[in-house]
Amino acid sequence: MGLYDRNTSPDSVLRTTVDAVCMAEDLGFDIAWFAEHHFTNHSICPSPLLMVAHCATQTKRIRLGPAVLALPFHNPLRVVQEIAFSELLTRGRFALGLGSGYQPYEFNRFRIIPENKHRMMLEAWDIIEQGLKIGSINYSGEFYEIARTDLPMRPFGLAMPEIFVATSHPDAVARAARGNHTVFMSFGHRGLAAAAAFRKSIAERWQAAGGDPDTMPLGVQRYVYVTDDADDARHAARCVRDLARAAVTLNTPSPSKDGPFLRLMPLNDEPPLDDFLDNAIIGPANYCADLLHQELETLKPTHLSCFMGFAGIGRHETLASIERFGCDVVPQLGTMIELRSDPLLGAA
């Protein structure tokens, strides 16, 4: 839900996102995810749970979830209630993504010490799990002290929603391994070899915690844009490059901004535009299907997360790409994967 184009209104970003979710439901996607970011045009959405609640009224089948809740920024006693209420609103269609946050500027504004973020995340995770499973919380930790507190929207406790964890920190991966939760990784823009190395490091941490690396549930997020037009494809590659530039800028304590708008500067080791084009899933349907199949074979994910709403791509083009992916790419991928005995495409 980025607002990189100053000529685009926040209302337009919201409407395009909702339309994309409805289209994804029609095309058979499994989950629609909403990110959490603060204080810059990188995203206008500060609350993915609000987006879940809004889209619950617009959809009937597709699951909805935050990817992710940056737990150190939340009072865990409040967020566990909002998670439980989100499950009610979605009538069982809720998926839960958890993370620790990564932008120093956000930590500064929320007055959170970044060095504490993983320990805070794990404690908040404990509280969320206790509240959802039992229907009440009684907790004593390093950061949070909660006397016996009951959750009226979940008085008897229920099974946890499916959990996805967007971090490679050893302690969080170990916690995910103990619960057999899905680890989320982003492919980025560095190519398949770099992604495979990152996957290997996660698998090693999973195994160190007693999990089986061969059956590790893994979500891989990819930049995807389907188009037959070469100029359109290069524009999409420039948008991916902007995302990479923004990620580097947002990793600094004082990102260069003009009001809420980030000033995007070339990376120190920035590859040529053709590399961004080659390392994302951008192009005609046949090409996208072939490239995704190669990546699925190499990375062996259980879930494929398609990042399709690049900031800077128009509303019509975004929706057209999603439609092409659902109508033209997924059927080809399905045929390729059916040739295997262990299907890889668990969710999109």
Short mmCIF file of C-alpha atoms in Angstrom, two decimals:
data_model
loop_
_atom_site.label_atom_id
_atom_site.label_comp_id
_atom_site.label_asym_id
_atom_site.label_seq_id
_atom_site.Cartn_x
_atom_site.Cartn_y
_atom_site.Cartn_z
CA MET A 1 0.00 0.00 0.00
CA GLY A 2 2.80 2.36 -0.94
CA LEU A 3 2.25 5.95 -2.06
CA TYR A 4 5.31 6.59 -4.23
CA ASP A 5 3.45 8.59 -6.85
CA ARG A 6 2.63 12.06 -5.50
CA ASN A 7 -0.22 12.27 -7.99
CA THR A 8 -1.93 9.24 -6.45
CA SER A 9 -4.23 9.75 -3.48
CA PRO A 10 -4.24 7.54 -0.35
CA ASP A 11 -7.90 6.82 -1.13
CA SER A 12 -6.89 5.42 -4.52
CA VAL A 13 -4.28 3.17 -2.90
CA LEU A 14 -6.93 1.85 -0.51
CA ARG A 15 -9.49 1.24 -3.28
CA THR A 16 -6.95 -0.52 -5.49
CA THR A 17 -5.93 -2.76 -2.59
CA VAL A 18 -9.51 -3.76 -1.79
CA ASP A 19 -10.23 -4.42 -5.48
CA ALA A 20 -7.07 -6.53 -5.69
CA VAL A 21 -8.18 -8.61 -2.69
CA CYS A 22 -11.62 -9.19 -4.22
CA MET A 23 -10.03 -10.16 -7.54
CA ALA A 24 -7.62 -12.51 -5.75
CA GLU A 25 -10.60 -14.22 -4.12
CA ASP A 26 -12.30 -14.65 -7.49
CA LEU A 27 -9.10 -16.15 -8.93
CA GLY A 28 -8.71 -18.69 -6.13
CA PHE A 29 -5.86 -17.17 -4.12
CA ASP A 30 -5.71 -18.57 -0.59
CA ILE A 31 -4.66 -15.59 1.57
CA ALA A 32 -4.49 -11.81 1.20
CA TRP A 33 -1.80 -10.24 3.37
CA PHE A 34 -1.53 -6.65 4.68
CA ALA A 35 1.74 -5.13 5.85
CA GLU A 36 2.34 -2.81 8.80
CA HIS A 37 4.56 0.26 8.35
CA HIS A 38 4.61 3.71 9.90
CA PHE A 39 5.42 7.35 9.19
CA THR A 40 6.56 7.25 5.54
CA ASN A 41 5.00 6.82 2.11
CA HIS A 42 6.46 3.30 1.97
CA SER A 43 3.00 2.29 3.18
CA ILE A 44 -0.12 4.18 4.15
CA CYS A 45 -1.34 1.24 6.27
CA PRO A 46 -0.37 1.47 9.96
CA SER A 47 -2.77 -1.29 11.03
CA PRO A 48 -3.08 -4.51 9.04
CA LEU A 49 -5.79 -5.69 11.42
CA LEU A 50 -7.94 -2.74 10.34
CA MET A 51 -7.46 -3.85 6.74
CA VAL A 52 -8.39 -7.40 7.72
CA ALA A 53 -11.58 -6.12 9.35
CA HIS A 54 -12.45 -3.96 6.35
CA CYS A 55 -11.81 -6.67 3.76
CA ALA A 56 -13.72 -9.24 5.82
CA THR A 57 -16.87 -7.37 4.84
CA GLN A 58 -15.89 -7.34 1.15
CA THR A 59 -15.04 -11.04 0.77
CA LYS A 60 -16.48 -14.48 1.56
CA ARG A 61 -13.80 -17.13 1.08
CA ILE A 62 -10.26 -15.78 0.93
CA ARG A 63 -8.31 -15.81 4.18
CA LEU A 64 -6.99 -12.51 5.51
CA GLY A 65 -4.03 -11.70 7.69
CA PRO A 66 -1.37 -9.23 8.81
CA ALA A 67 2.06 -9.81 7.28
CA VAL A 68 3.14 -8.93 9.74
CA LEU A 69 2.21 -7.49 13.11
CA ALA A 70 5.41 -5.79 14.30
CA LEU A 71 4.94 -6.98 17.87
CA PRO A 72 7.33 -4.62 19.74
CA PHE A 73 5.15 -1.68 18.62
CA HIS A 74 2.02 -3.16 20.20
CA ASN A 75 0.75 -3.51 23.73
CA PRO A 76 0.36 -7.31 23.74
CA LEU A 77 -2.69 -7.19 26.00
CA ARG A 78 -4.44 -4.97 23.49
CA VAL A 79 -3.26 -6.75 20.34
CA VAL A 80 -4.31 -10.20 21.57
CA GLN A 81 -7.85 -8.86 21.93
CA GLU A 82 -7.75 -7.37 18.45
CA ILE A 83 -6.45 -10.64 17.00
CA ALA A 84 -9.20 -12.59 18.73
CA PHE A 85 -11.80 -10.10 17.49
CA SER A 86 -10.36 -10.27 13.96
CA GLU A 87 -10.91 -14.02 14.02
CA LEU A 88 -14.56 -13.39 14.89
CA LEU A 89 -14.95 -10.83 12.11
CA THR A 90 -13.44 -13.14 9.48
CA ARG A 91 -15.45 -16.17 10.68
CA GLY A 92 -12.42 -18.44 10.77
CA ARG A 93 -10.63 -16.96 7.74
CA PHE A 94 -7.85 -15.36 9.77
CA ALA A 95 -4.12 -16.10 9.32
CA LEU A 96 -1.59 -14.57 11.71
CA GLY A 97 1.76 -13.15 10.62
CA LEU A 98 4.20 -12.15 13.36
CA GLY A 99 7.42 -10.16 13.20
CA SER A 100 9.73 -7.90 15.17
CA GLY A 101 9.96 -4.83 12.91
CA TYR A 102 13.11 -3.60 11.22
CA GLN A 103 13.01 0.16 10.61
CA PRO A 104 15.10 2.21 13.11
CA TYR A 105 12.98 5.30 12.45
CA GLU A 106 9.87 3.46 13.63
CA PHE A 107 11.62 2.18 16.76
CA ASN A 108 12.81 5.70 17.52
CA ARG A 109 9.33 7.18 17.19
CA PHE A 110 7.75 4.45 19.32
CA ARG A 111 10.59 4.82 21.87
CA ILE A 112 11.49 1.14 21.63
CA ILE A 113 15.11 -0.03 22.00
CA PRO A 114 15.82 -2.05 18.82
CA GLU A 115 18.18 -4.42 20.61
CA ASN A 116 15.21 -5.66 22.66
CA LYS A 117 12.92 -6.33 19.73
CA HIS A 118 13.33 -10.10 19.39
CA ARG A 119 12.91 -10.72 23.12
CA MET A 120 9.86 -8.44 23.13
CA MET A 121 8.45 -10.28 20.13
CA LEU A 122 8.83 -13.67 21.80
CA GLU A 123 7.16 -12.49 25.01
CA ALA A 124 4.29 -10.94 23.07
CA TRP A 125 3.98 -14.19 21.13
CA ASP A 126 3.68 -16.06 24.46
CA ILE A 127 0.91 -13.70 25.56
CA ILE A 128 -0.98 -14.00 22.26
CA GLU A 129 -0.80 -17.78 22.34
CA GLN A 130 -1.89 -17.96 25.96
CA GLY A 131 -4.83 -15.64 25.39
CA LEU A 132 -6.06 -17.36 22.22
CA LYS A 133 -5.67 -20.90 23.53
CA ILE A 134 -6.95 -20.40 27.07
CA GLY A 135 -9.13 -17.30 26.83
CA SER A 136 -7.24 -15.58 29.63
CA ILE A 137 -3.73 -14.29 30.34
CA ASN A 138 -1.51 -14.46 33.39
CA TYR A 139 2.04 -13.57 32.46
CA SER A 140 5.33 -12.47 34.01
CA GLY A 141 8.31 -11.71 31.76
CA GLU A 142 11.20 -9.34 31.20
CA PHE A 143 9.10 -6.72 29.42
CA TYR A 144 5.48 -7.53 30.23
CA GLU A 145 3.74 -8.20 33.54
CA ILE A 146 0.05 -9.07 33.24
CA ALA A 147 -2.17 -10.10 36.13
CA ARG A 148 -4.97 -12.59 35.40
CA THR A 149 -7.00 -11.01 32.59
CA ASP A 150 -9.91 -12.62 30.75
CA LEU A 151 -10.86 -12.17 27.09
CA PRO A 152 -14.65 -11.92 26.74
CA MET A 153 -14.55 -12.39 22.96
CA ARG A 154 -12.79 -15.71 23.51
CA PRO A 155 -14.01 -16.98 26.90
CA PHE A 156 -13.23 -20.66 26.34
CA GLY A 157 -10.09 -20.42 24.22
CA LEU A 158 -9.75 -22.03 20.82
CA ALA A 159 -7.10 -23.46 18.52
CA MET A 160 -4.54 -20.98 17.28
CA PRO A 161 -4.86 -19.57 13.77
CA GLU A 162 -2.20 -20.62 11.27
CA ILE A 163 0.97 -18.70 12.15
CA PHE A 164 3.58 -17.26 9.78
CA VAL A 165 6.80 -15.78 11.19
CA ALA A 166 8.76 -13.18 9.21
CA THR A 167 12.19 -13.31 10.79
CA SER A 168 15.33 -15.39 10.52
CA HIS A 169 16.46 -14.71 14.10
CA PRO A 170 17.56 -18.04 15.64
CA ASP A 171 15.31 -17.76 18.71
CA ALA A 172 12.23 -16.96 16.64
CA VAL A 173 13.00 -19.71 14.10
CA ALA A 174 13.44 -22.13 17.01
CA ARG A 175 10.07 -21.09 18.42
CA ALA A 176 8.50 -21.58 14.99
CA ALA A 177 10.10 -25.01 14.70
CA ARG A 178 8.67 -26.12 18.04
CA GLY A 179 5.17 -25.20 16.86
CA ASN A 180 5.73 -26.19 13.21
CA HIS A 181 4.79 -22.66 12.15
CA THR A 182 5.63 -21.30 8.70
CA VAL A 183 8.72 -19.13 8.34
CA PHE A 184 8.35 -16.26 5.85
CA MET A 185 11.33 -15.15 3.77
CA SER A 186 11.57 -12.46 1.12
CA PHE A 187 13.39 -13.20 -2.11
CA GLY A 188 14.57 -9.60 -2.49
CA HIS A 189 16.35 -8.55 -5.68
CA ARG A 190 19.64 -10.46 -5.47
CA GLY A 191 18.67 -13.55 -7.43
CA LEU A 192 18.01 -17.23 -6.80
CA ALA A 193 21.49 -18.12 -5.52
CA ALA A 194 21.25 -15.54 -2.72
CA ALA A 195 17.72 -16.69 -1.87
CA ALA A 196 18.85 -20.33 -1.73
CA ALA A 197 21.68 -19.40 0.66
CA PHE A 198 19.22 -17.54 2.89
CA ARG A 199 16.85 -20.50 2.85
CA LYS A 200 19.74 -22.79 3.85
CA SER A 201 20.56 -20.63 6.88
CA ILE A 202 16.92 -20.73 8.01
CA ALA A 203 16.80 -24.50 7.56
CA GLU A 204 19.96 -24.90 9.65
CA ARG A 205 18.41 -22.89 12.47
CA TRP A 206 15.21 -24.92 12.15
CA GLN A 207 17.22 -28.14 12.44
CA ALA A 208 19.23 -26.81 15.38
CA ALA A 209 15.92 -26.40 17.24
CA GLY A 210 14.99 -30.01 16.59
CA GLY A 211 12.90 -29.52 13.46
CA ASP A 212 13.18 -31.55 10.28
CA PRO A 213 14.61 -29.27 7.56
CA ASP A 214 13.13 -31.49 4.85
CA THR A 215 9.58 -30.82 6.03
CA MET A 216 10.06 -27.21 7.19
CA PRO A 217 7.03 -25.09 6.20
CA LEU A 218 8.33 -22.09 4.29
CA GLY A 219 6.69 -19.07 2.69
CA VAL A 220 8.64 -17.29 -0.04
CA GLN A 221 7.61 -13.80 -1.12
CA ARG A 222 8.25 -12.80 -4.73
CA TYR A 223 7.79 -9.65 -6.75
CA VAL A 224 5.42 -10.63 -9.56
CA TYR A 225 4.17 -8.60 -12.52
CA VAL A 226 2.69 -10.18 -15.65
CA THR A 227 2.88 -8.20 -18.88
CA ASP A 228 3.61 -8.76 -22.56
CA ASP A 229 4.82 -5.19 -23.07
CA ALA A 230 8.60 -4.71 -22.83
CA ASP A 231 8.36 -1.04 -21.80
CA ASP A 232 5.78 -1.90 -19.14
CA ALA A 233 8.11 -4.63 -17.85
CA ARG A 234 11.01 -2.20 -17.55
CA HIS A 235 8.80 0.25 -15.67
CA ALA A 236 7.88 -2.55 -13.25
CA ALA A 237 11.60 -3.30 -12.82
CA ARG A 238 12.18 0.35 -11.92
CA CYS A 239 9.43 0.03 -9.29
CA VAL A 240 11.18 -3.03 -7.84
CA ARG A 241 14.41 -1.03 -7.79
CA ASP A 242 12.58 1.71 -5.87
CA LEU A 243 11.49 -0.90 -3.32
CA ALA A 244 15.11 -2.00 -2.89
CA ARG A 245 16.24 1.61 -2.51
CA ALA A 246 13.48 2.25 0.01
CA ALA A 247 14.45 -0.82 2.05
CA VAL A 248 18.02 0.45 2.39
CA THR A 249 16.85 3.97 3.25
CA LEU A 250 14.41 2.64 5.84
CA ASN A 251 17.19 0.68 7.51
CA THR A 252 18.91 3.93 8.52
CA PRO A 253 18.13 5.80 11.76
CA SER A 254 17.30 9.05 9.94
CA PRO A 255 15.98 8.30 6.45
CA SER A 256 16.13 11.20 4.03
CA LYS A 257 12.56 12.42 3.53
CA ASP A 258 10.53 15.23 2.09
CA GLY A 259 7.61 15.26 4.51
CA PRO A 260 6.36 11.64 4.48
CA PHE A 261 8.02 10.94 1.10
CA LEU A 262 11.31 9.03 1.12
CA ARG A 263 14.14 10.36 -1.03
CA LEU A 264 15.27 7.30 -2.94
CA MET A 265 18.98 7.23 -3.73
CA PRO A 266 20.90 4.63 -5.79
CA LEU A 267 22.30 1.74 -3.78
CA ASN A 268 26.04 1.69 -3.13
CA ASP A 269 26.38 -1.54 -5.08
CA GLU A 270 23.31 -1.09 -7.24
CA PRO A 271 23.12 -3.54 -10.14
CA PRO A 272 21.90 -2.40 -13.57
CA LEU A 273 18.16 -2.23 -14.21
CA ASP A 274 18.32 -5.42 -16.27
CA ASP A 275 19.34 -7.32 -13.13
CA PHE A 276 16.22 -6.13 -11.31
CA LEU A 277 14.19 -7.19 -14.34
CA ASP A 278 15.83 -10.63 -14.45
CA ASN A 279 15.65 -11.27 -10.69
CA ALA A 280 11.95 -10.46 -10.31
CA ILE A 281 9.06 -12.36 -11.87
CA ILE A 282 8.29 -9.79 -14.55
CA GLY A 283 7.22 -10.57 -18.11
CA PRO A 284 4.82 -12.68 -20.19
CA ALA A 285 2.79 -15.44 -18.54
CA ASN A 286 4.85 -18.31 -19.99
CA TYR A 287 8.09 -16.72 -18.81
CA CYS A 288 6.71 -16.05 -15.32
CA ALA A 289 5.46 -19.63 -14.98
CA ASP A 290 8.79 -21.12 -16.08
CA LEU A 291 10.80 -18.88 -13.74
CA LEU A 292 8.52 -19.55 -10.77
CA HIS A 293 8.69 -23.28 -11.41
CA GLN A 294 12.48 -23.16 -11.33
CA GLU A 295 12.41 -21.26 -8.05
CA LEU A 296 9.88 -23.63 -6.49
CA GLU A 297 12.07 -26.57 -7.43
CA THR A 298 15.10 -24.91 -5.82
CA LEU A 299 13.60 -23.35 -2.68
CA LYS A 300 10.86 -25.94 -2.04
CA PRO A 301 8.43 -23.57 -0.30
CA THR A 302 5.06 -24.68 1.00
CA HIS A 303 3.62 -21.22 0.34
CA LEU A 304 4.20 -18.68 -2.42
CA SER A 305 3.45 -15.07 -1.48
CA CYS A 306 3.02 -12.83 -4.52
CA PHE A 307 3.89 -9.17 -3.96
CA MET A 308 1.95 -7.69 -6.88
CA GLY A 309 1.00 -4.16 -5.81
CA PHE A 310 4.22 -2.29 -6.57
CA ALA A 311 3.97 1.39 -5.70
CA GLY A 312 4.34 3.34 -8.93
CA ILE A 313 2.31 0.95 -11.08
CA GLY A 314 -1.14 2.19 -12.00
CA ARG A 315 -4.39 0.81 -10.72
CA HIS A 316 -5.44 -0.68 -14.09
CA GLU A 317 -2.04 -2.26 -14.68
CA THR A 318 -1.90 -3.76 -11.18
CA LEU A 319 -5.31 -5.40 -11.48
CA ALA A 320 -4.57 -6.58 -15.03
CA SER A 321 -1.37 -8.24 -13.84
CA ILE A 322 -3.18 -10.05 -11.01
CA GLU A 323 -5.81 -11.26 -13.45
CA ARG A 324 -3.17 -12.50 -15.89
CA PHE A 325 -1.38 -14.30 -13.06
CA GLY A 326 -4.54 -16.06 -11.91
CA CYS A 327 -5.81 -16.91 -15.39
CA ASP A 328 -2.59 -17.63 -17.29
CA VAL A 329 0.29 -18.31 -14.88
CA VAL A 330 -1.31 -20.42 -12.15
CA PRO A 331 -2.77 -23.02 -14.56
CA GLN A 332 0.64 -23.50 -16.16
CA LEU A 333 2.31 -23.78 -12.76
CA GLY A 334 -0.32 -26.29 -11.68
CA THR A 335 0.45 -28.47 -14.69
CA MET A 336 4.19 -28.32 -13.98
CA ILE A 337 3.77 -29.12 -10.29
CA GLU A 338 1.38 -32.02 -10.96
CA LEU A 339 4.31 -33.81 -12.57
CA ARG A 340 5.89 -34.02 -9.11
CA SER A 341 4.83 -36.34 -6.32
CA ASP A 342 5.15 -33.59 -3.70
CA PRO A 343 3.21 -30.47 -4.75
CA LEU A 344 4.99 -27.27 -3.78
CA LEU A 345 2.42 -24.53 -4.31
CA GLY A 346 0.56 -24.47 -1.02
CA ALA A 347 -0.90 -20.97 -1.13
CA ALA A 348 -0.69 -17.87 -3.23
#
